[in-house]
Amino acid sequence: SMEVKVDAPDVYRLYIRTPFQREMLELHGDFVMLDSVHKVIHDGLNQLTLMVIDETGRGIPVGYSLTSREDEEAWVELLQYCFRDLDRQLGDTITISDCAPEIIAACGKLAKKHLLCAFHVTQSINRRLKRGDDWVLKPKPRERRELASKILGMFKNLRMTKDRETFWNEWDRFLGLVQTHTGKLLRKGSDGRSSFLSYMEATWKGKAHMWAAWGRQGVSWHRHDTTNSLESYFNGQKYHFSDRKRICKLPNHVRLLVETIVPYFEQRRRDVLCGLAENARQRRSRNLDEIKQRLMADGMVHVVKEDIGLGLVPGNNTSDAYEFCLGDLSCTCEDGRVGQVCIHLEAASELLN
């Protein structure tokens, strides 16, 4: 589905979400990545994109907005448009993005929790260290790289702190260590503190719950700590799907998204799931043959007669002490305990037949 909205002569927005994208957002919309890409449309429009991660760990774009103005309102309307007719509630969704203030503000209003991409946070701090504003006497390039690497290493250790109280103690310790390692190299402000430390407190202290590990407890963030899947998608869109035509007209760009990119992700998902199913079938077949061989070994299986039917009980010399009965299709293995016909029953049945 597509929807066009013109709020003013200079504000144009086109929303795009296909049925496949709606289905993926319904299934995997508990965690959504947000980012934008510029300079891909001749008309000066920006492309805002939502992406989810499916059960195979692969990213799938689930909604677009082609807009002439990227602001908080544009992101709010895109999120509301994509979630408008889903059973899933936007307020139960966790979002992650780079450090763009308009995305942070929009997700802060609508989402359950908003996280910041660990890569972009570290990148922003690294860029600040490379600037000459904070240095009284700029070190030599090699010394500056070593110093920046040391500070970033300390920051990464700080970021991985999972306890909130411990984090704030480590925060003060981190600032002290930065001051110690940089000494008189960093420029000081009117308050006597170095401008870099003032930047850290003004920019990142208030957002610690978005980038520190203690703010991500209860979130499956070990697979989603960055928005790199979305960044990789943008590179593919620019250099692979567009046939190296990085900038195109609006109708051609819409056709590219709807007729090429989204069908590609739909087919890729289908191929991956079919491949996983085939691999599972092959593994099960190999396991079945192995269990048959073990069941035919002397002393491995005793056949007994019971009221409920023919029972097969593995001997004591097997490491898998599973007891299974073909009479009531029961087995003490993990699958059998939840009422499934397990591979042990299948192997025994084929052997007896």
Tab-separated table of C-alpha atoms in Angstrom:
chain	number	residue	atom	x	y	z
A	1	SER	CA	0.000	0.000	0.000
A	2	MET	CA	1.119	3.557	-0.646
A	3	GLU	CA	-0.084	6.847	0.741
A	4	VAL	CA	0.865	10.382	-0.259
A	5	LYS	CA	0.679	13.282	2.157
A	6	VAL	CA	1.299	16.939	1.294
A	7	ASP	CA	1.231	19.144	4.406
A	8	ALA	CA	2.526	22.282	2.718
A	9	PRO	CA	3.945	23.270	-0.678
A	10	ASP	CA	7.446	22.389	0.529
A	11	VAL	CA	6.581	19.227	2.522
A	12	TYR	CA	5.923	16.019	0.575
A	13	ARG	CA	5.778	12.506	2.006
A	14	LEU	CA	5.146	9.166	0.301
A	15	TYR	CA	4.683	6.111	2.530
A	16	ILE	CA	5.264	2.597	1.181
A	17	ARG	CA	4.523	-0.779	2.789
A	18	THR	CA	3.834	-3.946	0.799
A	19	PRO	CA	1.789	-6.937	2.078
A	20	PHE	CA	5.014	-8.900	2.605
A	21	GLN	CA	6.451	-6.038	4.664
A	22	ARG	CA	3.278	-5.876	6.733
A	23	GLU	CA	3.526	-9.604	7.456
A	24	MET	CA	7.170	-9.319	8.507
A	25	LEU	CA	6.426	-6.342	10.757
A	26	GLU	CA	3.606	-8.290	12.386
A	27	LEU	CA	5.868	-11.290	12.979
A	28	HIS	CA	9.114	-9.572	14.006
A	29	GLY	CA	8.108	-6.035	14.940
A	30	ASP	CA	9.147	-6.370	18.572
A	31	PHE	CA	12.534	-4.887	17.564
A	32	VAL	CA	12.769	-2.269	14.796
A	33	MET	CA	15.774	-0.446	13.316
A	34	LEU	CA	15.407	3.075	11.925
A	35	ASP	CA	17.682	5.080	9.651
A	36	SER	CA	17.607	7.285	6.564
A	37	VAL	CA	19.580	7.619	3.370
A	38	HIS	CA	20.042	10.773	1.324
A	39	LYS	CA	20.931	11.672	-2.257
A	40	VAL	CA	19.196	8.726	-3.909
A	41	ILE	CA	16.312	10.658	-5.525
A	42	HIS	CA	16.654	13.516	-8.033
A	43	ASP	CA	13.770	15.434	-6.473
A	44	GLY	CA	15.737	16.054	-3.287
A	45	LEU	CA	13.747	13.562	-1.196
A	46	ASN	CA	15.155	11.505	1.655
A	47	GLN	CA	14.342	7.836	2.174
A	48	LEU	CA	13.381	6.857	5.722
A	49	THR	CA	13.483	3.107	6.337
A	50	LEU	CA	12.289	0.687	9.007
A	51	MET	CA	13.927	-2.748	9.273
A	52	VAL	CA	13.299	-5.866	11.386
A	53	ILE	CA	15.433	-8.955	12.021
A	54	ASP	CA	13.734	-12.264	11.220
A	55	GLU	CA	14.189	-15.605	12.964
A	56	THR	CA	17.216	-16.419	10.786
A	57	GLY	CA	19.049	-13.252	11.913
A	58	ARG	CA	18.671	-11.456	8.565
A	59	GLY	CA	17.400	-7.906	8.135
A	60	ILE	CA	14.202	-7.173	6.177
A	61	PRO	CA	13.000	-3.623	5.318
A	62	VAL	CA	9.369	-3.270	6.409
A	63	GLY	CA	8.444	0.311	5.557
A	64	TYR	CA	9.582	3.408	3.663
A	65	SER	CA	8.877	7.099	3.651
A	66	LEU	CA	10.122	9.301	0.815
A	67	THR	CA	10.016	12.775	2.301
A	68	SER	CA	11.225	16.254	1.493
A	69	ARG	CA	11.819	17.019	5.160
A	70	GLU	CA	13.366	14.632	7.673
A	71	ASP	CA	12.198	15.714	11.113
A	72	GLU	CA	10.574	14.257	14.194
A	73	GLU	CA	7.118	14.466	12.651
A	74	ALA	CA	8.230	12.487	9.587
A	75	TRP	CA	9.425	9.591	11.751
A	76	VAL	CA	6.321	9.687	13.958
A	77	GLU	CA	4.047	9.484	10.917
A	78	LEU	CA	6.049	6.657	9.314
A	79	LEU	CA	5.887	4.553	12.486
A	80	GLN	CA	2.174	5.212	12.907
A	81	TYR	CA	1.511	4.426	9.242
A	82	CYS	CA	3.333	1.083	9.323
A	83	PHE	CA	1.769	-0.057	12.632
A	84	ARG	CA	-1.711	1.355	12.000
A	85	ASP	CA	-3.522	-1.923	11.176
A	86	LEU	CA	-1.395	-4.489	13.039
A	87	ASP	CA	-2.350	-6.605	16.045
A	88	ARG	CA	1.060	-5.692	17.422
A	89	GLN	CA	1.117	-2.434	19.393
A	90	LEU	CA	3.734	0.210	18.641
A	91	GLY	CA	4.017	0.907	22.369
A	92	ASP	CA	5.380	-2.634	22.907
A	93	THR	CA	8.160	-2.217	20.336
A	94	ILE	CA	11.842	-1.610	21.078
A	95	THR	CA	13.602	0.611	18.547
A	96	ILE	CA	17.265	1.261	17.758
A	97	SER	CA	18.899	3.932	15.621
A	98	ASP	CA	21.985	6.070	15.202
A	99	CYS	CA	22.368	9.304	17.169
A	100	ALA	CA	19.956	11.412	15.063
A	101	PRO	CA	17.993	13.602	17.515
A	102	GLU	CA	14.787	13.540	15.429
A	103	ILE	CA	14.647	9.719	15.567
A	104	ILE	CA	15.379	9.694	19.310
A	105	ALA	CA	12.582	12.205	19.930
A	106	ALA	CA	10.046	10.328	17.772
A	107	CYS	CA	10.790	6.917	19.292
A	108	GLY	CA	10.787	8.407	22.776
A	109	LYS	CA	7.130	9.344	22.223
A	110	LEU	CA	5.921	6.110	20.649
A	111	ALA	CA	8.149	3.115	21.439
A	112	LYS	CA	8.481	1.054	24.603
A	113	LYS	CA	12.231	1.646	24.694
A	114	HIS	CA	14.748	3.252	22.367
A	115	LEU	CA	18.371	2.169	22.066
A	116	LEU	CA	21.366	3.755	20.380
A	117	CYS	CA	23.594	1.852	17.970
A	118	ALA	CA	26.837	0.984	19.780
A	119	PHE	CA	28.862	1.519	16.614
A	120	HIS	CA	27.522	5.032	16.018
A	121	VAL	CA	28.060	6.069	19.642
A	122	THR	CA	31.686	4.934	19.521
A	123	GLN	CA	32.120	6.524	16.093
A	124	SER	CA	30.842	9.886	17.347
A	125	ILE	CA	33.282	9.877	20.266
A	126	ASN	CA	36.142	8.868	17.978
A	127	ARG	CA	35.335	11.714	15.587
A	128	ARG	CA	35.326	14.142	18.493
A	129	LEU	CA	38.777	12.953	19.521
A	130	LYS	CA	40.064	13.497	15.980
A	131	ARG	CA	38.923	17.105	15.932
A	132	GLY	CA	41.430	19.796	16.873
A	133	ASP	CA	38.991	21.782	19.041
A	134	ASP	CA	39.751	19.860	22.239
A	135	TRP	CA	43.540	19.846	21.962
A	136	VAL	CA	45.843	22.559	23.320
A	137	LEU	CA	48.832	21.065	21.551
A	138	LYS	CA	47.721	18.516	19.000
A	139	PRO	CA	49.793	15.312	19.394
A	140	LYS	CA	51.521	13.657	16.512
A	141	PRO	CA	49.221	11.431	14.432
A	142	ARG	CA	50.590	8.205	15.916
A	143	GLU	CA	50.354	9.485	19.477
A	144	ARG	CA	46.834	10.765	18.841
A	145	ARG	CA	45.718	7.408	17.454
A	146	GLU	CA	47.174	5.564	20.439
A	147	LEU	CA	45.552	7.988	22.874
A	148	ALA	CA	42.186	7.785	21.113
A	149	SER	CA	42.411	3.982	21.059
A	150	LYS	CA	43.089	3.925	24.795
A	151	ILE	CA	40.139	6.224	25.561
A	152	LEU	CA	37.794	4.243	23.295
A	153	GLY	CA	38.925	0.997	24.932
A	154	MET	CA	38.047	2.378	28.354
A	155	PHE	CA	34.705	3.598	27.032
A	156	LYS	CA	33.834	0.175	25.575
A	157	ASN	CA	34.542	-1.445	28.942
A	158	LEU	CA	32.312	1.174	30.560
A	159	ARG	CA	29.546	0.509	28.017
A	160	MET	CA	29.449	-3.202	28.837
A	161	THR	CA	28.696	-2.604	32.551
A	162	LYS	CA	25.408	-4.382	33.293
A	163	ASP	CA	24.695	-3.030	36.773
A	164	ARG	CA	23.366	0.520	36.944
A	165	GLU	CA	24.984	1.506	40.247
A	166	THR	CA	28.305	0.031	39.201
A	167	PHE	CA	28.034	1.870	35.892
A	168	TRP	CA	27.864	5.297	37.496
A	169	ASN	CA	30.840	4.502	39.702
A	170	GLU	CA	32.722	3.393	36.593
A	171	TRP	CA	31.583	6.547	34.786
A	172	ASP	CA	33.317	8.783	37.325
A	173	ARG	CA	36.356	6.533	37.162
A	174	PHE	CA	36.352	6.738	33.348
A	175	LEU	CA	36.317	10.541	33.380
A	176	GLY	CA	39.169	10.560	35.890
A	177	LEU	CA	41.249	8.176	33.776
A	178	VAL	CA	40.681	10.295	30.660
A	179	GLN	CA	41.866	13.360	32.550
A	180	THR	CA	44.925	11.464	33.788
A	181	HIS	CA	45.929	10.088	30.374
A	182	THR	CA	45.420	13.334	28.486
A	183	GLY	CA	46.960	15.625	31.111
A	184	LYS	CA	47.525	19.110	29.705
A	185	LEU	CA	46.846	18.069	26.107
A	186	LEU	CA	43.103	18.749	26.284
A	187	ARG	CA	41.792	22.295	26.248
A	188	LYS	CA	39.991	23.436	29.407
A	189	GLY	CA	36.754	25.379	29.525
A	190	SER	CA	35.623	28.172	31.806
A	191	ASP	CA	34.750	25.645	34.526
A	192	GLY	CA	38.304	24.311	34.590
A	193	ARG	CA	37.347	20.960	33.026
A	194	SER	CA	38.544	19.824	29.652
A	195	SER	CA	36.146	20.477	26.791
A	196	PHE	CA	36.137	16.763	25.895
A	197	LEU	CA	34.919	15.754	29.354
A	198	SER	CA	32.252	18.463	29.179
A	199	TYR	CA	31.211	17.041	25.798
A	200	MET	CA	30.946	13.526	27.259
A	201	GLU	CA	28.732	14.670	30.110
A	202	ALA	CA	26.566	16.969	27.998
A	203	THR	CA	26.095	14.524	25.098
A	204	TRP	CA	26.211	11.003	26.510
A	205	LYS	CA	25.558	11.030	30.244
A	206	GLY	CA	21.843	11.712	29.866
A	207	LYS	CA	21.530	9.024	27.170
A	208	ALA	CA	23.391	6.304	29.095
A	209	HIS	CA	20.239	4.173	29.359
A	210	MET	CA	20.196	4.009	25.542
A	211	TRP	CA	23.787	2.892	24.912
A	212	ALA	CA	25.002	1.174	28.111
A	213	ALA	CA	24.434	-2.530	28.773
A	214	TRP	CA	22.524	-1.845	31.986
A	215	GLY	CA	19.861	-0.060	29.929
A	216	ARG	CA	19.462	-3.107	27.670
A	217	GLN	CA	18.668	-5.717	30.298
A	218	GLY	CA	15.739	-7.870	29.226
A	219	VAL	CA	16.405	-7.066	25.560
A	220	SER	CA	17.872	-9.594	23.153
A	221	TRP	CA	20.460	-6.994	22.226
A	222	HIS	CA	23.450	-9.295	21.759
A	223	ARG	CA	22.209	-9.807	18.175
A	224	HIS	CA	20.948	-6.243	17.736
A	225	ASP	CA	23.590	-4.051	19.352
A	226	THR	CA	24.078	-2.043	16.157
A	227	THR	CA	22.162	-0.952	13.058
A	228	ASN	CA	24.806	-2.456	10.769
A	229	SER	CA	22.184	-4.595	9.005
A	230	LEU	CA	20.427	-1.419	7.925
A	231	GLU	CA	23.692	0.251	6.902
A	232	SER	CA	24.561	-2.820	4.822
A	233	TYR	CA	21.132	-2.674	3.193
A	234	PHE	CA	21.645	0.967	2.181
A	235	ASN	CA	24.968	0.088	0.550
A	236	GLY	CA	23.292	-2.712	-1.368
A	237	GLN	CA	20.491	-0.423	-2.481
A	238	LYS	CA	22.938	2.193	-3.750
A	239	TYR	CA	25.493	0.000	-5.475
A	240	HIS	CA	23.757	-3.316	-6.226
A	241	PHE	CA	20.033	-2.865	-6.814
A	242	SER	CA	20.344	0.505	-8.569
A	243	ASP	CA	22.796	-0.766	-11.217
A	244	ARG	CA	25.221	1.920	-10.041
A	245	LYS	CA	22.660	4.651	-10.770
A	246	ARG	CA	22.835	6.086	-7.304
A	247	ILE	CA	20.362	8.910	-7.983
A	248	CYS	CA	17.129	8.388	-9.933
A	249	LYS	CA	13.774	10.059	-10.418
A	250	LEU	CA	10.958	9.473	-7.945
A	251	PRO	CA	8.812	7.095	-10.124
A	252	ASN	CA	11.861	4.964	-10.915
A	253	HIS	CA	12.882	4.899	-7.252
A	254	VAL	CA	9.417	3.755	-6.147
A	255	ARG	CA	9.481	1.056	-8.833
A	256	LEU	CA	12.924	-0.030	-7.613
A	257	LEU	CA	11.694	-0.407	-4.034
A	258	VAL	CA	8.389	-2.141	-4.818
A	259	GLU	CA	9.286	-4.282	-7.820
A	260	THR	CA	12.937	-5.164	-7.177
A	261	ILE	CA	14.132	-4.722	-3.604
A	262	VAL	CA	11.141	-5.974	-1.610
A	263	PRO	CA	10.612	-9.043	-3.887
A	264	TYR	CA	14.325	-9.822	-3.504
A	265	PHE	CA	14.019	-9.959	0.288
A	266	GLU	CA	10.828	-12.017	0.019
A	267	GLN	CA	12.515	-14.562	-2.270
A	268	ARG	CA	15.654	-14.610	-0.121
A	269	ARG	CA	13.616	-15.398	2.967
A	270	ARG	CA	11.797	-18.175	1.121
A	271	ASP	CA	15.090	-19.662	-0.096
A	272	VAL	CA	16.687	-19.466	3.356
A	273	LEU	CA	13.720	-21.133	5.073
A	274	CYS	CA	13.604	-23.861	2.415
A	275	GLY	CA	17.335	-24.396	2.829
A	276	LEU	CA	16.998	-24.631	6.597
A	277	ALA	CA	14.118	-27.094	6.218
A	278	GLU	CA	16.172	-29.225	3.807
A	279	ASN	CA	19.183	-29.161	6.131
A	280	ALA	CA	16.951	-30.189	9.035
A	281	ARG	CA	15.504	-33.032	6.940
A	282	GLN	CA	18.992	-34.258	6.036
A	283	ARG	CA	20.160	-34.070	9.657
A	284	ARG	CA	17.082	-35.986	10.801
A	285	SER	CA	17.674	-38.647	8.155
A	286	ARG	CA	21.294	-39.064	9.298
A	287	ASN	CA	20.227	-39.216	12.940
A	288	LEU	CA	17.539	-41.765	12.098
A	289	ASP	CA	20.055	-44.049	10.373
A	290	GLU	CA	22.424	-43.709	13.318
A	291	ILE	CA	19.723	-44.629	15.832
A	292	LYS	CA	18.731	-47.645	13.725
A	293	GLN	CA	22.305	-48.885	13.804
A	294	ARG	CA	22.456	-48.449	17.571
A	295	LEU	CA	19.129	-50.217	18.073
A	296	MET	CA	20.312	-53.222	16.016
A	297	ALA	CA	23.473	-53.614	18.115
A	298	ASP	CA	23.510	-56.589	20.498
A	299	GLY	CA	22.434	-55.751	24.022
A	300	MET	CA	21.207	-52.289	23.139
A	301	VAL	CA	17.480	-53.100	23.017
A	302	HIS	CA	15.226	-55.505	24.906
A	303	VAL	CA	11.810	-56.355	23.486
A	304	VAL	CA	9.137	-56.925	26.139
A	305	LYS	CA	5.419	-57.584	26.088
A	306	GLU	CA	3.187	-55.191	28.029
A	307	ASP	CA	-0.547	-54.630	28.323
A	308	ILE	CA	-0.326	-51.453	26.279
A	309	GLY	CA	1.606	-53.049	23.447
A	310	LEU	CA	5.120	-53.813	22.367
A	311	GLY	CA	7.688	-51.884	24.381
A	312	LEU	CA	11.290	-51.200	23.520
A	313	VAL	CA	13.688	-50.300	26.319
A	314	PRO	CA	17.353	-49.396	25.604
A	315	GLY	CA	19.889	-51.485	27.497
A	316	ASN	CA	21.949	-50.160	30.384
A	317	ASN	CA	25.085	-49.915	28.251
A	318	THR	CA	23.744	-47.016	26.169
A	319	SER	CA	24.481	-43.446	27.140
A	320	ASP	CA	21.008	-42.343	25.999
A	321	ALA	CA	18.857	-43.875	28.708
A	322	TYR	CA	15.585	-43.269	26.875
A	323	GLU	CA	12.643	-45.555	27.441
A	324	PHE	CA	10.123	-45.635	24.627
A	325	CYS	CA	6.986	-47.620	23.973
A	326	LEU	CA	5.335	-48.135	20.612
A	327	GLY	CA	2.079	-49.078	22.318
A	328	ASP	CA	1.244	-45.554	23.466
A	329	LEU	CA	3.898	-43.714	21.391
A	330	SER	CA	5.653	-42.469	24.507
A	331	CYS	CA	9.322	-41.719	25.077
A	332	THR	CA	11.321	-40.160	27.880
A	333	CYS	CA	13.382	-37.978	25.529
A	334	GLU	CA	12.806	-34.221	25.274
A	335	ASP	CA	10.444	-34.457	22.300
A	336	GLY	CA	8.563	-37.380	23.782
A	337	ARG	CA	7.922	-35.560	27.059
A	338	VAL	CA	5.955	-32.887	25.166
A	339	GLY	CA	3.862	-35.482	23.320
A	340	GLN	CA	5.694	-35.524	19.981
A	341	VAL	CA	6.458	-38.673	17.995
A	342	CYS	CA	10.227	-38.603	18.420
A	343	ILE	CA	12.993	-39.977	16.255
A	344	HIS	CA	13.495	-42.965	18.611
A	345	LEU	CA	9.922	-44.141	18.046
A	346	GLU	CA	10.287	-43.634	14.316
A	347	ALA	CA	13.505	-45.647	14.146
A	348	ALA	CA	12.097	-48.509	16.263
A	349	SER	CA	8.905	-48.640	14.194
A	350	GLU	CA	10.837	-48.880	10.920
A	351	LEU	CA	13.041	-51.629	12.343
A	352	LEU	CA	10.101	-53.748	13.547
A	353	ASN	CA	8.214	-53.291	10.313
